[in-house]
PDB file of C-alpha atoms in Angstrom:
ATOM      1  CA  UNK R  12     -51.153  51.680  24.950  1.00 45.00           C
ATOM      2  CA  UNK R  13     -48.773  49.511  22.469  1.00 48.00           C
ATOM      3  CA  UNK R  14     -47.844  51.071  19.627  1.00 49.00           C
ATOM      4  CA  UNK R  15     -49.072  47.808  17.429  1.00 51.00           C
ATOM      5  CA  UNK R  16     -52.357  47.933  19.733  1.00 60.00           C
ATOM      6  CA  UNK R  17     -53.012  51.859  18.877  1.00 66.00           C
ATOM      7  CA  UNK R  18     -52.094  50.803  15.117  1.00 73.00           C
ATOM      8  CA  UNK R  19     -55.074  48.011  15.009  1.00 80.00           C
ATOM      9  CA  UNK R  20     -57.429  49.987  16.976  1.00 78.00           C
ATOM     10  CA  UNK R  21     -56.979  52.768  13.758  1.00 78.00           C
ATOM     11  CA  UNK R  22     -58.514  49.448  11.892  1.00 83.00           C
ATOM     12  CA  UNK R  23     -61.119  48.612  13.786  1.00 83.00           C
ATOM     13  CA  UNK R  24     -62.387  51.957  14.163  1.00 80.00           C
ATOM     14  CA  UNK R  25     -62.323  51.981  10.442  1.00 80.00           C
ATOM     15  CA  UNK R  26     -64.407  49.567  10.028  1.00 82.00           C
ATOM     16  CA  UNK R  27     -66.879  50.239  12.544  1.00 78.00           C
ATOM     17  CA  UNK R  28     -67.474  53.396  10.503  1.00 75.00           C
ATOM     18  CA  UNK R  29     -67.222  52.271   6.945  1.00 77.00           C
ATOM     19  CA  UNK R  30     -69.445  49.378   8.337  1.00 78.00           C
ATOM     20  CA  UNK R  31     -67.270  46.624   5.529  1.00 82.00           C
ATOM     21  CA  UNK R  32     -63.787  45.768   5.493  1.00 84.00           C
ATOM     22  CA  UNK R  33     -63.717  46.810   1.938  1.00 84.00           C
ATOM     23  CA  UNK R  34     -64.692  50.203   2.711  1.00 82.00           C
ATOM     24  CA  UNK R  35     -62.529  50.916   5.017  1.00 80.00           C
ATOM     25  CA  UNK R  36     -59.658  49.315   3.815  1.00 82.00           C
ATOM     26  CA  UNK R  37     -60.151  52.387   0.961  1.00 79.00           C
ATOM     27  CA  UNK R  38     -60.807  54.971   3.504  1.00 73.00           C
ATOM     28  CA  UNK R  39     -57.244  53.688   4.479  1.00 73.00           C
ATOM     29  CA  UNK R  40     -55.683  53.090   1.232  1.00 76.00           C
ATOM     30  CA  UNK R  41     -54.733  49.613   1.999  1.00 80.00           C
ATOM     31  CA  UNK R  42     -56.019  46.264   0.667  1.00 85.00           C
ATOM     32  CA  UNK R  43     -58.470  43.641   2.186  1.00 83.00           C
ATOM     33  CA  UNK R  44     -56.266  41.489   3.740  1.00 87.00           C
ATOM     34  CA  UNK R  45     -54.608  44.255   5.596  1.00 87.00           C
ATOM     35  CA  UNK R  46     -57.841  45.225   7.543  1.00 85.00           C
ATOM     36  CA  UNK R  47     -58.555  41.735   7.886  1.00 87.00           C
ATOM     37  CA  UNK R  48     -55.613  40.720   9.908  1.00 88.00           C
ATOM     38  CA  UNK R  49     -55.528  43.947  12.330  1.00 87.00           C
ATOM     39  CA  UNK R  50     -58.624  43.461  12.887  1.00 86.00           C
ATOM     40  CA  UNK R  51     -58.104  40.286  14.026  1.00 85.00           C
ATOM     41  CA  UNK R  52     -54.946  40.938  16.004  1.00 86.00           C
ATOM     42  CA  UNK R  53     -57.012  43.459  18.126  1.00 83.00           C
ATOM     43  CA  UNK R  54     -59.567  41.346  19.340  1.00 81.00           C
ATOM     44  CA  UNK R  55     -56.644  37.970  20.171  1.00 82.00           C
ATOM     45  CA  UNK R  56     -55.244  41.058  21.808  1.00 78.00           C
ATOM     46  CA  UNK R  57     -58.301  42.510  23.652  1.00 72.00           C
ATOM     47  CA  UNK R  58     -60.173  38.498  24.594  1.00 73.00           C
ATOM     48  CA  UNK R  59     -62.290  38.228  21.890  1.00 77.00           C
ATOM     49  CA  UNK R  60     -64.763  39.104  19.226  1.00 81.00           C
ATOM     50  CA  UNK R  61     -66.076  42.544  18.797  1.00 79.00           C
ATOM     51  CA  UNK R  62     -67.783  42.333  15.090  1.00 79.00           C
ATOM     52  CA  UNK R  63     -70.972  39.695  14.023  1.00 77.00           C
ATOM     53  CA  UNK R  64     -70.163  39.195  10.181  1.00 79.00           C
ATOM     54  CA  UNK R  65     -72.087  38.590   7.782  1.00 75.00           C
ATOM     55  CA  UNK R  66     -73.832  39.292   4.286  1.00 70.00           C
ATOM     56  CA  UNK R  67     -74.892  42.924   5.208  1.00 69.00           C
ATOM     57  CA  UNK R  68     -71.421  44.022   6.402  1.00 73.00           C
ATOM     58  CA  UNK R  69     -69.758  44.637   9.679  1.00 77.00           C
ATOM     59  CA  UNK R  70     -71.527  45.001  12.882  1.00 77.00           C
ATOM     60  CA  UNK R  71     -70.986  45.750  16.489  1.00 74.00           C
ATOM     61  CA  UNK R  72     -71.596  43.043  18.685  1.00 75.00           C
ATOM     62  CA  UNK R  73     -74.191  43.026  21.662  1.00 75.00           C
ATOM     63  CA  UNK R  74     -72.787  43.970  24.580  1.00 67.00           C
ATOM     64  CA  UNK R  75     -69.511  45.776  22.808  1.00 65.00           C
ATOM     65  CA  UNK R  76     -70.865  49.358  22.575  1.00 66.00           C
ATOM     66  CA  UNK R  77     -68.914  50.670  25.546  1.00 68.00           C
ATOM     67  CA  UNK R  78     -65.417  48.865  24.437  1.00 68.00           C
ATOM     68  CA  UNK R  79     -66.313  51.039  21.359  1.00 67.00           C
ATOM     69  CA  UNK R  80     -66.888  53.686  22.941  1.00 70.00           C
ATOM     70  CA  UNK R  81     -63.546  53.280  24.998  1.00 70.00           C
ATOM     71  CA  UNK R  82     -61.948  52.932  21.959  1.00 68.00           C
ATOM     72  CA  UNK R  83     -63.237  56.251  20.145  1.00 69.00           C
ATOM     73  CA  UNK R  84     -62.307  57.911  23.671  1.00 70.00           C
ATOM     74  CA  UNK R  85     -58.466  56.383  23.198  1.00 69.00           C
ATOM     75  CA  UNK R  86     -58.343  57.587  19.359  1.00 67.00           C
ATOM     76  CA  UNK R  87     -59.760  61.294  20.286  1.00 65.00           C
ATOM     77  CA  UNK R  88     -56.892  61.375  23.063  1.00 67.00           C
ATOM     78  CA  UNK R  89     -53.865  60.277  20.327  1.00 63.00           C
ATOM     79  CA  UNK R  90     -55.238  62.714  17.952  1.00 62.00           C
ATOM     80  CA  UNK R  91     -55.612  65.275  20.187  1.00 63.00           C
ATOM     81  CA  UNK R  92     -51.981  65.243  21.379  1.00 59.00           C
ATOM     82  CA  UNK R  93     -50.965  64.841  17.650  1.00 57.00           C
ATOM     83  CA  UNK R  94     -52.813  67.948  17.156  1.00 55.00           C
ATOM     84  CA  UNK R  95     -51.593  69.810  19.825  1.00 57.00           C
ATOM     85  CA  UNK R  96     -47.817  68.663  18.518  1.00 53.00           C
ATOM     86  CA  UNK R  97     -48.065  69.805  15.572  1.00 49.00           C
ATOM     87  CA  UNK R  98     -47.898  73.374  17.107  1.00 52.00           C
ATOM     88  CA  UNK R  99     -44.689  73.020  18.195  1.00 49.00           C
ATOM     89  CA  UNK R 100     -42.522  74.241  15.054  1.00 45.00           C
ATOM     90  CA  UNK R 101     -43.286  78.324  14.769  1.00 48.00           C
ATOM     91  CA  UNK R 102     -41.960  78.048  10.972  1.00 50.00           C
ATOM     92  CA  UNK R 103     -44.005  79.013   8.208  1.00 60.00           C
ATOM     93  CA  UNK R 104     -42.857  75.802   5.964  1.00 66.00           C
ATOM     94  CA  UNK R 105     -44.800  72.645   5.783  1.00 76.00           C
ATOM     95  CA  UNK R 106     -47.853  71.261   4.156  1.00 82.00           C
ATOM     96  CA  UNK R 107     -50.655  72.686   4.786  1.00 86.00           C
ATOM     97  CA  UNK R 108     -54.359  70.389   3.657  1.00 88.00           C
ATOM     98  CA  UNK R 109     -57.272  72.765   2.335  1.00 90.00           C
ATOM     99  CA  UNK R 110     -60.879  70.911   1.928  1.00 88.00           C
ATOM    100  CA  UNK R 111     -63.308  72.918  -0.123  1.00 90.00           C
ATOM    101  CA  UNK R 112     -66.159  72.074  -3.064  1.00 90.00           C
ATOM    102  CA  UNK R 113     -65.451  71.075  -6.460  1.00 89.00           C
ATOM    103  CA  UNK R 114     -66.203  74.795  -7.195  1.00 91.00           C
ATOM    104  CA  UNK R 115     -64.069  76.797  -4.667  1.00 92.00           C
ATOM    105  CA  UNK R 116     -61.644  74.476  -5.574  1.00 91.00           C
ATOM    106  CA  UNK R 117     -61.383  76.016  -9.257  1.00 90.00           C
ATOM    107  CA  UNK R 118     -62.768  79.125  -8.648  1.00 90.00           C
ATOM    108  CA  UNK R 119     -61.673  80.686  -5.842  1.00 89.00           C
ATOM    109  CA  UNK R 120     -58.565  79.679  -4.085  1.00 90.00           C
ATOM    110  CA  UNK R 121     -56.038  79.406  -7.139  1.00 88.00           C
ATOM    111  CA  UNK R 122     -55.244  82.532  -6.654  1.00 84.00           C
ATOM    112  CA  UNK R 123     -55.453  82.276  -2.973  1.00 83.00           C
ATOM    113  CA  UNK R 124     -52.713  79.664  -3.554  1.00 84.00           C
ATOM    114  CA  UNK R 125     -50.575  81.998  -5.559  1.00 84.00           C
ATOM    115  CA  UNK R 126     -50.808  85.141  -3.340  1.00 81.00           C
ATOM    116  CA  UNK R 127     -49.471  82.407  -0.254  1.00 80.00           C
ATOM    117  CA  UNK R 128     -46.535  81.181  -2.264  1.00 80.00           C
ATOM    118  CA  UNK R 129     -45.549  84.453  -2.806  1.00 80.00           C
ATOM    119  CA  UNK R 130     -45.592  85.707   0.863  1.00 76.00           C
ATOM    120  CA  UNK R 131     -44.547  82.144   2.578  1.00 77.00           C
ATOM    121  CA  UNK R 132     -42.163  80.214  -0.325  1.00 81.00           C
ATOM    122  CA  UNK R 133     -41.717  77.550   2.052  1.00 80.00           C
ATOM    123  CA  UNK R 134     -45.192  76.416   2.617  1.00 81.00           C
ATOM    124  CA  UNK R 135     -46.869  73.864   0.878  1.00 85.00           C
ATOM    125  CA  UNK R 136     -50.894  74.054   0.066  1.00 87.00           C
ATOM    126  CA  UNK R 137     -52.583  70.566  -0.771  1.00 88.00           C
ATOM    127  CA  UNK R 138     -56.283  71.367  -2.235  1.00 88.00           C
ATOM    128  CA  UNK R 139     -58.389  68.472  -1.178  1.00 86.00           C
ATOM    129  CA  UNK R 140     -61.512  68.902  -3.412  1.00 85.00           C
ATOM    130  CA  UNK R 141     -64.661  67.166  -2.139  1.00 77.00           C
ATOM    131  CA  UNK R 142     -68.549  67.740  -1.660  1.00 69.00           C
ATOM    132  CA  UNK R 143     -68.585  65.811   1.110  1.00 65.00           C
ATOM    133  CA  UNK R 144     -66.988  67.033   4.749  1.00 59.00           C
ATOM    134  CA  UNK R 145     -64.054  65.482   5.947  1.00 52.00           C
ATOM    135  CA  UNK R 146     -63.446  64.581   9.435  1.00 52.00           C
ATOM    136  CA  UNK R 147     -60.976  67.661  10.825  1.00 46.00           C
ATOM    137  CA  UNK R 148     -61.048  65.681  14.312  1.00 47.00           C
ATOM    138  CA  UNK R 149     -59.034  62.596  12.484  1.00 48.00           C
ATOM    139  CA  UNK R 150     -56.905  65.368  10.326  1.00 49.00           C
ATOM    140  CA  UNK R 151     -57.885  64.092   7.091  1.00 67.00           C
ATOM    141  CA  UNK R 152     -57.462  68.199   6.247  1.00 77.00           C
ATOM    142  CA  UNK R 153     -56.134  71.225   8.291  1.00 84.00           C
ATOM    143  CA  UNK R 154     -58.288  73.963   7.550  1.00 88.00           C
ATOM    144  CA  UNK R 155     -62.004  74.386   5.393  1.00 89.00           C
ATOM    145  CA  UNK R 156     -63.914  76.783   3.163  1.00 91.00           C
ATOM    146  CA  UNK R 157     -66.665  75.317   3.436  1.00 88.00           C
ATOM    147  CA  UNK R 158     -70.561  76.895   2.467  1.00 89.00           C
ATOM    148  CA  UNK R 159     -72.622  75.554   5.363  1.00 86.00           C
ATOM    149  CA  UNK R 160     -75.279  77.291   7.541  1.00 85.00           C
ATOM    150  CA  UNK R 161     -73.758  75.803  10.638  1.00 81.00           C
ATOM    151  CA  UNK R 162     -70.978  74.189  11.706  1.00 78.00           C
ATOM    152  CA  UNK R 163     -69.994  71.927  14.540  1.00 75.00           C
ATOM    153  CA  UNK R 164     -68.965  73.412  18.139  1.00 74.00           C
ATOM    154  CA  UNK R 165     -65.168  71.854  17.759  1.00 72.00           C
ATOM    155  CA  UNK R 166     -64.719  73.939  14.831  1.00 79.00           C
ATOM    156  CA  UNK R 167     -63.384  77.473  14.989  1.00 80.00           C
ATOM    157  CA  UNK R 168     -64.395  79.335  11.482  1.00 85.00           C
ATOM    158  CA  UNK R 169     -64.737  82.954  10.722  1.00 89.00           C
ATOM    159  CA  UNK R 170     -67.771  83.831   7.889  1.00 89.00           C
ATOM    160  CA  UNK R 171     -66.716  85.516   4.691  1.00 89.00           C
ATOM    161  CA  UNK R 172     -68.661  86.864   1.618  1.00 87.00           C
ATOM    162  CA  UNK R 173     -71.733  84.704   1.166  1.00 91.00           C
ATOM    163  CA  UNK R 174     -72.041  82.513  -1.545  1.00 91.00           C
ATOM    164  CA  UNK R 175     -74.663  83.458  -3.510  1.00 96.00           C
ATOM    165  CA  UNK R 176     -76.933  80.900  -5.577  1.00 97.00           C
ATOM    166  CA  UNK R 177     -78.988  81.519  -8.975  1.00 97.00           C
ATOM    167  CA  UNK R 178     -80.437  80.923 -11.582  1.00 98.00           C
ATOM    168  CA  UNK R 179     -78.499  80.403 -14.778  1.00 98.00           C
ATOM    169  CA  UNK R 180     -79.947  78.595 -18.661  1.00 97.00           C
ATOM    170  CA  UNK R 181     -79.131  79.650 -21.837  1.00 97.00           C
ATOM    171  CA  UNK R 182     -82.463  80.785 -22.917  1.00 96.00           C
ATOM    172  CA  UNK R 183     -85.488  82.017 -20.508  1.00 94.00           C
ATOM    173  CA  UNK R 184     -87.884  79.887 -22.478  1.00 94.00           C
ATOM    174  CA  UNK R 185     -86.598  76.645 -20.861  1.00 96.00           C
ATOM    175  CA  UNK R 186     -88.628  75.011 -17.996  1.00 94.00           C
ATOM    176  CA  UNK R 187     -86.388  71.932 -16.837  1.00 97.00           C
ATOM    177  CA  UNK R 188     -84.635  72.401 -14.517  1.00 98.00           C
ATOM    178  CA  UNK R 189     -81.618  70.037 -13.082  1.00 98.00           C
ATOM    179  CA  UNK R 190     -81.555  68.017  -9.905  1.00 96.00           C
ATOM    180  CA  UNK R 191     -78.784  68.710  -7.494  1.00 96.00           C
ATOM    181  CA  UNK R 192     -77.751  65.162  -6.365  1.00 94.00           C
ATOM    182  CA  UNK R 193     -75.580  63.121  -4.074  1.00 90.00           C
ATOM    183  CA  UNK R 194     -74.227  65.504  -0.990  1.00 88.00           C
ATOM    184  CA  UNK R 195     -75.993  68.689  -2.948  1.00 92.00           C
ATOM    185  CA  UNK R 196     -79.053  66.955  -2.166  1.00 92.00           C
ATOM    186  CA  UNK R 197     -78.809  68.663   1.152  1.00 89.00           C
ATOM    187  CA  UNK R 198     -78.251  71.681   0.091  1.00 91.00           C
ATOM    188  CA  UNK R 199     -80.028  75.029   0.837  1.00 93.00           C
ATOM    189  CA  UNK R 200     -80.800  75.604  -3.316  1.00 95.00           C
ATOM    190  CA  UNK R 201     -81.913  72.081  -2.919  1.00 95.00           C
ATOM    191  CA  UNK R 202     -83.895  72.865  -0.552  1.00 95.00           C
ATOM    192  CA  UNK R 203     -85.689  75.360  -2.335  1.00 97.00           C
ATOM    193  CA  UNK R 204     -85.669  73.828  -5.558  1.00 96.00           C
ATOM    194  CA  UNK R 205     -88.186  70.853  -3.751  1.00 95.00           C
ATOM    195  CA  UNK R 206     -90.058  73.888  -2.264  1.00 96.00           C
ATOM    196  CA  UNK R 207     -90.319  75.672  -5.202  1.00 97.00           C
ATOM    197  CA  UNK R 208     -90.141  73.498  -8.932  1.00 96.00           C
ATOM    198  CA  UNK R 209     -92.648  70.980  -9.555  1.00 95.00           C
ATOM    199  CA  UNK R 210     -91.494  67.295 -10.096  1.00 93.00           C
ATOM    200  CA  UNK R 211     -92.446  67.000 -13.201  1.00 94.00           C
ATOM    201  CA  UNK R 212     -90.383  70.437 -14.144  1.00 96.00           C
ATOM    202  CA  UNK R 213     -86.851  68.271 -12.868  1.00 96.00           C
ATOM    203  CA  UNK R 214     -84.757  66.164 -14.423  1.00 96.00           C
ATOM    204  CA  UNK R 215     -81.416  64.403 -14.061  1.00 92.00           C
ATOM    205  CA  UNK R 216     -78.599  66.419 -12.753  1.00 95.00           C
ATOM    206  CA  UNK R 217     -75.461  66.035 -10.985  1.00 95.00           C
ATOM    207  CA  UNK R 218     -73.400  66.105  -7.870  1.00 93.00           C
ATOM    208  CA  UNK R 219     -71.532  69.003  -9.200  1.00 93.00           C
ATOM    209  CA  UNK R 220     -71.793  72.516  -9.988  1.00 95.00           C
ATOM    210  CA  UNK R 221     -68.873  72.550 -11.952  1.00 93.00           C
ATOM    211  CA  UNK R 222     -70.475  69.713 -13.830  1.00 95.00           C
ATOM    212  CA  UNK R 223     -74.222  71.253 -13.797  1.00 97.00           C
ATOM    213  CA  UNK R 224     -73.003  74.638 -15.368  1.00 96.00           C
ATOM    214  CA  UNK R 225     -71.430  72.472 -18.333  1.00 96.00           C
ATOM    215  CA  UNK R 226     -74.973  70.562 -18.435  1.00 97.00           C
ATOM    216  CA  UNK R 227     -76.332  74.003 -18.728  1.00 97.00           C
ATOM    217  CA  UNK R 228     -74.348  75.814 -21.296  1.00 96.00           C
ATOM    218  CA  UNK R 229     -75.502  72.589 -23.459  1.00 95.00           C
ATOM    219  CA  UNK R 230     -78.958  74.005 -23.595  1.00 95.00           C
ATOM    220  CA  UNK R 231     -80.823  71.259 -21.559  1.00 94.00           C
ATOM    221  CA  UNK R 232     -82.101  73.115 -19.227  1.00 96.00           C
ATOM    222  CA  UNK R 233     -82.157  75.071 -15.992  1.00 97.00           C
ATOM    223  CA  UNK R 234     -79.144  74.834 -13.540  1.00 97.00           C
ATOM    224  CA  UNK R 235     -78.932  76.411  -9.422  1.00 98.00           C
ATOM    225  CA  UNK R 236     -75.127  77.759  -9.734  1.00 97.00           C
ATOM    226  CA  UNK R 237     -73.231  80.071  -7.561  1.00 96.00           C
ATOM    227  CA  UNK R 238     -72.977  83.171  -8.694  1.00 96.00           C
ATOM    228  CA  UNK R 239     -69.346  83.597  -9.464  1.00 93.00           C
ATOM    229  CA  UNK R 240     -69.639  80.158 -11.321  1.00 95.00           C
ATOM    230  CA  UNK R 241     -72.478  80.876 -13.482  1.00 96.00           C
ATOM    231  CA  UNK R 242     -71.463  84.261 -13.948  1.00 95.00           C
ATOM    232  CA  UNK R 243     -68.304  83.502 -15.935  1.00 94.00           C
ATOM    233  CA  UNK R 244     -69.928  80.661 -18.345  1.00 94.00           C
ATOM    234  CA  UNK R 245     -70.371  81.840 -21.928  1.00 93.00           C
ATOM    235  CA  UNK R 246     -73.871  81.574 -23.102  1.00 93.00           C
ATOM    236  CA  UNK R 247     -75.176  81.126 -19.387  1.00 96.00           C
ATOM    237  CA  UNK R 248     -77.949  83.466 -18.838  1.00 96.00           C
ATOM    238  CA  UNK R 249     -78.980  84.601 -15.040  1.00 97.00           C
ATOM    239  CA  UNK R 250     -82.434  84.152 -14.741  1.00 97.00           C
ATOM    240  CA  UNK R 251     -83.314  86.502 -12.198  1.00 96.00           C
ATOM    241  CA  UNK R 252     -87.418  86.008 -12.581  1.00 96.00           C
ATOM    242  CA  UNK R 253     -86.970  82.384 -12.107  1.00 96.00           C
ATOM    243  CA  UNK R 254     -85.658  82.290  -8.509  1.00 97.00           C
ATOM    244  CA  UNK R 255     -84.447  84.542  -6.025  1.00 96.00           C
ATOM    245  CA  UNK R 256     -80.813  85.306  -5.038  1.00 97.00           C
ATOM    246  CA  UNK R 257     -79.888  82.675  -1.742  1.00 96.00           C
ATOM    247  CA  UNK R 258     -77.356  83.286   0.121  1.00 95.00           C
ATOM    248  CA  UNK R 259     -75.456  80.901   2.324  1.00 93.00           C
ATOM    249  CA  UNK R 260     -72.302  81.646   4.302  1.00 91.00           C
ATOM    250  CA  UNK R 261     -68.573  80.482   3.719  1.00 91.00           C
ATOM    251  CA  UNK R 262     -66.876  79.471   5.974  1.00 91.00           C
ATOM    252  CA  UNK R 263     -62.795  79.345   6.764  1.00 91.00           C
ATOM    253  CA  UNK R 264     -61.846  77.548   9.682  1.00 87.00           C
ATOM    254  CA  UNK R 265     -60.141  74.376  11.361  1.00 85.00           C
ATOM    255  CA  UNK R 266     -60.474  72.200  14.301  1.00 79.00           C
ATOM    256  CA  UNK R 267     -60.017  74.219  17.771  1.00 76.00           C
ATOM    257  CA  UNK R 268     -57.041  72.590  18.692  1.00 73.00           C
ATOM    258  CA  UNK R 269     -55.560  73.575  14.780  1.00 75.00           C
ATOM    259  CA  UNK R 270     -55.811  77.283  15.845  1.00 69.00           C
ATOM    260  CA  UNK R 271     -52.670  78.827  17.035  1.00 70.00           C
ATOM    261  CA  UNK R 272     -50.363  76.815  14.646  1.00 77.00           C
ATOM    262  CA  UNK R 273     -48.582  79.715  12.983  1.00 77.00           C
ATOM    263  CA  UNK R 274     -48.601  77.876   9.411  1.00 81.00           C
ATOM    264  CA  UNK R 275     -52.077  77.134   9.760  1.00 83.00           C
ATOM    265  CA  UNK R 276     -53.008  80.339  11.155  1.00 82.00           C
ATOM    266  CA  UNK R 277     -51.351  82.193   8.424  1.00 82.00           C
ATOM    267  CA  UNK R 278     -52.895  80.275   5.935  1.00 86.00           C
ATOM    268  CA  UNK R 279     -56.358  80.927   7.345  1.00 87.00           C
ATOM    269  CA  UNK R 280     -55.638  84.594   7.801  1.00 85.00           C
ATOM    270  CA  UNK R 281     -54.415  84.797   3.695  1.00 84.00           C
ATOM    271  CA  UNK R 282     -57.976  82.888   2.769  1.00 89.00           C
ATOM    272  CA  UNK R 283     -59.994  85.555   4.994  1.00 89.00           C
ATOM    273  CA  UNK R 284     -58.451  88.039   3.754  1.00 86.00           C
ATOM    274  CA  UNK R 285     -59.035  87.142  -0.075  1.00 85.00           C
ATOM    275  CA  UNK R 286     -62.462  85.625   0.299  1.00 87.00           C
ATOM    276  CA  UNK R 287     -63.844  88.356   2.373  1.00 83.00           C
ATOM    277  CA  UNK R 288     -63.794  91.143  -0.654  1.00 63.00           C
ATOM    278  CA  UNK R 289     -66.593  91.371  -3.637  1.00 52.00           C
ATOM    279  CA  UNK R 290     -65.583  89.348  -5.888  1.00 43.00           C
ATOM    280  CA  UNK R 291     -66.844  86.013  -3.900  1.00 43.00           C
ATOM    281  CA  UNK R 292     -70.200  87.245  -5.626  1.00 40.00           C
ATOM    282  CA  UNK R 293     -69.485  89.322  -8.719  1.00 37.00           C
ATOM    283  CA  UNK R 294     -65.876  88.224 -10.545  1.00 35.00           C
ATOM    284  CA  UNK R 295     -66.317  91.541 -12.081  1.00 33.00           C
ATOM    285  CA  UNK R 296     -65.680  93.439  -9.257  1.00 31.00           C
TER     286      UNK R 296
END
C-alpha cells in the first residue's frame, strides 16, 4: 500500500473508533481539520464514501463493514511487522512505555524505575498512568501492570503479588461509604460494594484511589483502597469488620509479539522481580 494511503487509513480507523472527528483527532493529537481532510483523501482514493454524518457522530455506512474490516486486517499487518522490528536492536537503550493505575503509578514502580536506571543507564522508562487499558496491539504502551482477573489471549503476562483491597475511614463509626466511578465502576471492590452496601449507605466518590484515600482521610466517609495505599495514609483506619480482604491479581506483561525484545524483556523481568515480594500488600514488610 502507499505510504500516504497507509497514513489516511490510520485516520479513518480513528474515527471509526472514536465514532467523531473530534475525538479522534485527540486520540491523535492533531486538530479537526487534519482528520477531516485524510479522511477525505481516503475515500477520493478508495471510490467513495465510507462514513453517513450527521448530528450523532460518525458512522459506518451500509454495505462498508467488510472494507472496514479489510482495513483493520491491513493496520494489524503494519503493526505487526512494526512490532516484530522493533526486535531487531539487542541493546538495552531506548524508551521503554509502562501503562499502570493512577496508584501503581505512585506507589509501586518509582522505585522499580530507580532499581532499572541503575542496572541499564541507557534505558529510558515512560510511566503512562491511566485507569483505563490502552490498546498494546496499536503500541500506545510496551508493557502493563495491570490488576485484572483476566486478560486477553494476545497478551503474554506473568501474575505477581495480588493486590489486595480494604476497607479504610478514619473512624469505625462512619457508615458512608464512597462510590468507585468511571473505569473503577467495573471493578471487583465495585463489584462487591453493589453486592454488599446499601444505596442509601453510598455517596459520591471518584475515579481514583489516589483521590478516594484523600476523600477519606477528610473524614467523609468510607473508602475501598488497596492495601499498600490505604495502609500508608495518616489517620486512615483499616476496617477489617466492615469488609473482607479481596484479592485480585497483577499483572506484568506485553503484547506476544513484544516478548523477546531484550529491552522490553529486561524491563519486564526487573518489574517481576520487584512486584513479586511482600511488600505489594504490606509496605511494612
Amino acid at each position: 500500500m502507499h505510504s500516504s494511503n497507509w497514513d489516511n487509513l490510520r485516520y479513518v480507523l480513528s474515527v471509526i473508533e472514536a465514532g467523531s472527528v473530534s475525538a479522534a483527532a485527540r486520540d491523535l493529537g492533531v486538530n479537526h481539520a487534519t482528520v477531516l481532510r485524510r479522511v477525505a483523501a481516503f475515500e477520493a482514493q478508495n471510490g467513495g464514501a465510507i462514513f453517513d454524518r450527521n448530528a450523532n457522530g460518525y458512522r459506518v455506512l451500509p454495505g462498508k463493514e467488510a472494507l472496514v474490516q479489510a482495513v483493520r486486517e491491513v493496520e494489524n499487518a503494519v503493526l505487526g511487522v512494526e512490532r516484530l522490528m522493533l526486535g531487531a536492536n539487542p541493546q538495552l537503550s531506548g524508551v521503554v512505555r509502562i501503562s499502570s493505575t493512577d496508584t501503581i503509578c505512585q506507589y509501586l514502580l518509582p522505585d522499580v524505575l530507580q532499581t532499572l536506571k541503575a542496572e541499564a543507564p541507557q534505558l529510558e522508562i515512560e510511566l503512562l498512568s491511566n485507569n483505563s487499558h490502552l490498546n498494546f496491539a496499536r503500541m500506545e504502551a510496551d508493557l502493563f501492570v495491570r490488576p485484572a482477573m483476566t486478560l486477553p489471549e494476545d497478551m503474554i503476562a506473568t501474575s505477581v503479588t495480588p493486590l489486595v483491597f480494604r476497607a479504610y475511614a478514619t473512624s469505625a463509626d462512619l457508615e458512608k461509604w464512597f462510590r468507585l466511578q468511571g473505569p473503577l465502576a467495573r471493578s471487583v471492590p465495585a463489584k462487591w460494594l453493589s453486592a454488599n452496601v446499601p444505596g442509601d449507605s453510598m455517596q459520591s466518590g471518584s475515579d481514583s484511589f489516589v483521590v478516594l484515600s484523600r476523600m477519606a482521610q477528610s473524614g467523609a466517609g468510607i473508602a475501598v483502597l488497596p492495601s499498600f495505599v490505604g495502609d500508608r495514609v495518616p489517620d486512615l483506619l483499616h476496617l477489617a469488620d466492615r469488609m473482607p480482604d479481596i484479592e485480585v491479581p497483577i499483572w506484568v506483561g506485553s503484547h506476544q509479539d513484544l516478548r523477546d525484545i531484550p529491552r522490553i524483556r529486561a524491563v519486564r523481568k526487573s518489574v517481576i522481580a520487584h512486584l513479586s515480594g511482600p511488600r505489594t500488600q504490606d509496605p511494612a514488610a
